[in-house]
PDB file of C-alpha atoms in Angstrom:
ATOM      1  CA  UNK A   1     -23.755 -22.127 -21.818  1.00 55.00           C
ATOM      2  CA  UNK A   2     -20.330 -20.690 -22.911  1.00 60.00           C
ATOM      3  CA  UNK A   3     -17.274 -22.235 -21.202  1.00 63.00           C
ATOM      4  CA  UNK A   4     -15.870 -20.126 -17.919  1.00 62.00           C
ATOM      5  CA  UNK A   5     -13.247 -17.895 -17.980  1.00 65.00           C
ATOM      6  CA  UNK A   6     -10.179 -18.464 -15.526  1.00 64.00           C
ATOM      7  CA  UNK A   7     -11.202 -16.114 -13.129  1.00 58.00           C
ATOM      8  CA  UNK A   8     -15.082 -17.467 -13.613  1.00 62.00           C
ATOM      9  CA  UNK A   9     -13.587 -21.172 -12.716  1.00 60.00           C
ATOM     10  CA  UNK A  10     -11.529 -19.544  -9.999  1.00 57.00           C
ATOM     11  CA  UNK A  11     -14.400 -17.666  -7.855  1.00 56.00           C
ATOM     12  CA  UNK A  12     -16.945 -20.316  -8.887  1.00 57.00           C
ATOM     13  CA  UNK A  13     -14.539 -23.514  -6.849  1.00 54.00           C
ATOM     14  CA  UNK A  14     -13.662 -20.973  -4.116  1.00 53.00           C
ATOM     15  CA  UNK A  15     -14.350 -22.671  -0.848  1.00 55.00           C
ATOM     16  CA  UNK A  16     -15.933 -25.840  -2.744  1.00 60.00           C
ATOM     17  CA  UNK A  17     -13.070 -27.997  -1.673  1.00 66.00           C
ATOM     18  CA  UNK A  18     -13.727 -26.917   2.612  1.00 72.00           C
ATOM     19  CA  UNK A  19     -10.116 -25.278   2.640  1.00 77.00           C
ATOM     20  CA  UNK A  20      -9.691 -22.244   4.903  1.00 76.00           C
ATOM     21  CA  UNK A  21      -7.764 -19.344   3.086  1.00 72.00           C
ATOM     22  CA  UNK A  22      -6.329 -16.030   4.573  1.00 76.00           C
ATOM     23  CA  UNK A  23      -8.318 -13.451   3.729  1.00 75.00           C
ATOM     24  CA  UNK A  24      -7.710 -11.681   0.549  1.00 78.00           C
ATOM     25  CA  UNK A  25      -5.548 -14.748  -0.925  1.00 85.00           C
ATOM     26  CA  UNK A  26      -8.445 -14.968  -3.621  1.00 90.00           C
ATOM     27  CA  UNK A  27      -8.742 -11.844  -4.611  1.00 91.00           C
ATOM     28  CA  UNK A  28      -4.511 -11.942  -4.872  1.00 92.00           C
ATOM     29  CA  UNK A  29      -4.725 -15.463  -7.406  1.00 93.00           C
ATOM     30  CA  UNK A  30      -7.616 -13.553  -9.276  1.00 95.00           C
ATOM     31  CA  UNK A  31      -5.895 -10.473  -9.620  1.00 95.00           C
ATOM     32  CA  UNK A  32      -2.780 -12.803 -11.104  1.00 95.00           C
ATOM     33  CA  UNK A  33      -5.125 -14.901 -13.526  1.00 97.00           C
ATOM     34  CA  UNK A  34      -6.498 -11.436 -15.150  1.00 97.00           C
ATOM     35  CA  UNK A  35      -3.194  -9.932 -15.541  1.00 97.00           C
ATOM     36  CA  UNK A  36      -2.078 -13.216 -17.105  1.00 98.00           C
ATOM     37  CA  UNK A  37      -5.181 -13.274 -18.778  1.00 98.00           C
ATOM     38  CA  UNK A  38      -4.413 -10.089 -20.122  1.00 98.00           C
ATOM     39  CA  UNK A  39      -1.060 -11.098 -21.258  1.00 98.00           C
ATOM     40  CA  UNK A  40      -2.348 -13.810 -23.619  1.00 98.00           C
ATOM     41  CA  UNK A  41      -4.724 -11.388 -24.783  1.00 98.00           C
ATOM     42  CA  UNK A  42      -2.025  -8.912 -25.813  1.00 98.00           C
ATOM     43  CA  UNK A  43       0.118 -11.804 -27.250  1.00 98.00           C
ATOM     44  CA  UNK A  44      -2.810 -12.867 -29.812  1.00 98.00           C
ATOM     45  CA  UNK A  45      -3.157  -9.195 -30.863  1.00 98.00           C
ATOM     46  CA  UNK A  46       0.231  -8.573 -31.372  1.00 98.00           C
ATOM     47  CA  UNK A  47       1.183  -6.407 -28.936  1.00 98.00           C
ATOM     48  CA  UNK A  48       3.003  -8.394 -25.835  1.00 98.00           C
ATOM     49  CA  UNK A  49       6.254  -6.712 -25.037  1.00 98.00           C
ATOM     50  CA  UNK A  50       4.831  -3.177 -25.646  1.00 98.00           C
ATOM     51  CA  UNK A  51       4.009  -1.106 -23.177  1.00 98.00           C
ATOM     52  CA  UNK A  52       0.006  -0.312 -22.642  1.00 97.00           C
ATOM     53  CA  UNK A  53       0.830   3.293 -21.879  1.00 96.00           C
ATOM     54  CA  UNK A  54       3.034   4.404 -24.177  1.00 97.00           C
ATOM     55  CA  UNK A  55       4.033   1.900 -26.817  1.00 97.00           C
ATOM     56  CA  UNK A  56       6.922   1.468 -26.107  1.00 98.00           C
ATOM     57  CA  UNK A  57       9.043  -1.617 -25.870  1.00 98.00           C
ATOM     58  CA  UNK A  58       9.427  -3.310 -22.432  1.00 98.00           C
ATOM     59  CA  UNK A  59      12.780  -4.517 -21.303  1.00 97.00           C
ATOM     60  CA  UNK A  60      13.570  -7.972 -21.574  1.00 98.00           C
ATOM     61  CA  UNK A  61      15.042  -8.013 -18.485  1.00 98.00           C
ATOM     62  CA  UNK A  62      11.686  -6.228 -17.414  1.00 97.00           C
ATOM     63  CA  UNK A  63       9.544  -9.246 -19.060  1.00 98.00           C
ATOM     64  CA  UNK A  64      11.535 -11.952 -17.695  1.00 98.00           C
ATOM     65  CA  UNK A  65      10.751 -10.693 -14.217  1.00 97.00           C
ATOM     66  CA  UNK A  66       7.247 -10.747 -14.689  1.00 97.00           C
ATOM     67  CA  UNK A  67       6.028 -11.980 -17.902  1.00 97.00           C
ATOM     68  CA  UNK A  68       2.736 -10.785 -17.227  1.00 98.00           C
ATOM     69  CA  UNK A  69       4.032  -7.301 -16.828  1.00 97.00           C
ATOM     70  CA  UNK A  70       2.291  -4.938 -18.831  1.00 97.00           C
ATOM     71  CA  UNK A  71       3.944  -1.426 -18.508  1.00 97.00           C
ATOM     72  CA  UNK A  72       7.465  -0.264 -19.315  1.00 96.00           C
ATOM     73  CA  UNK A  73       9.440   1.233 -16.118  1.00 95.00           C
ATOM     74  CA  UNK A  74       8.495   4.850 -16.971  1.00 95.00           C
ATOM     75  CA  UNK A  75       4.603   4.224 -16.781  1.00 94.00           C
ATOM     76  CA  UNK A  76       5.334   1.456 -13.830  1.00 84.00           C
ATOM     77  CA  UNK A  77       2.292  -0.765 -13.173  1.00 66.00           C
ATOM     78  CA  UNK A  78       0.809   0.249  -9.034  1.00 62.00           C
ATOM     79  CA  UNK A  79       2.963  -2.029  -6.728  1.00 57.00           C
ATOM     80  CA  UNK A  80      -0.025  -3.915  -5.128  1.00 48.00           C
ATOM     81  CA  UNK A  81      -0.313  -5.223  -8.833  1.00 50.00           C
ATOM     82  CA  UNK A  82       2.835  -7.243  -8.815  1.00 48.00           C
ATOM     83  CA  UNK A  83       3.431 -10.758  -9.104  1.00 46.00           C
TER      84      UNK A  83
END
């Protein structure tokens, strides 16, 4: 069987441990782990720090914020997205 993925491990132990969570608070920590995900992903192929819309380079300023950002300021990621 081939190992779980963050947000496989996350959903999988959700409610194992008999804590009580506001609704939607899952959905929020697995909507971080695949945008960090998603960072790593674009940091193996090369492409972290460029924007996924137009190529172009994302502030540092920008990336220090929210190093999982993936869009410059001109293609701005949808606020519920947000860290």
């Amino acid at each position: 069987m081939p190992p779980l993925s963050g947000l496989d491990r996350l959903t999988k132990d959700a409610g194992a441990d008999g804590i009580r969570r506001p609704p939607g608070s899952l959905e929020k920590y697995a909507e971080q782990l695949a945008r960090i995900e998603s960072a790593l992903a674009r940091m193996e192929a090369g492409r972290y720090g460029l924007c996924t819309g137009c190529d172009a380079r994302i502030p540092l300023t920008r990336l220090k914020a929210d190093p999982a950002i993936a869009t410059c300021a001109d293609c701005k990621e949808p606020e519920n997205l947000s860290v």
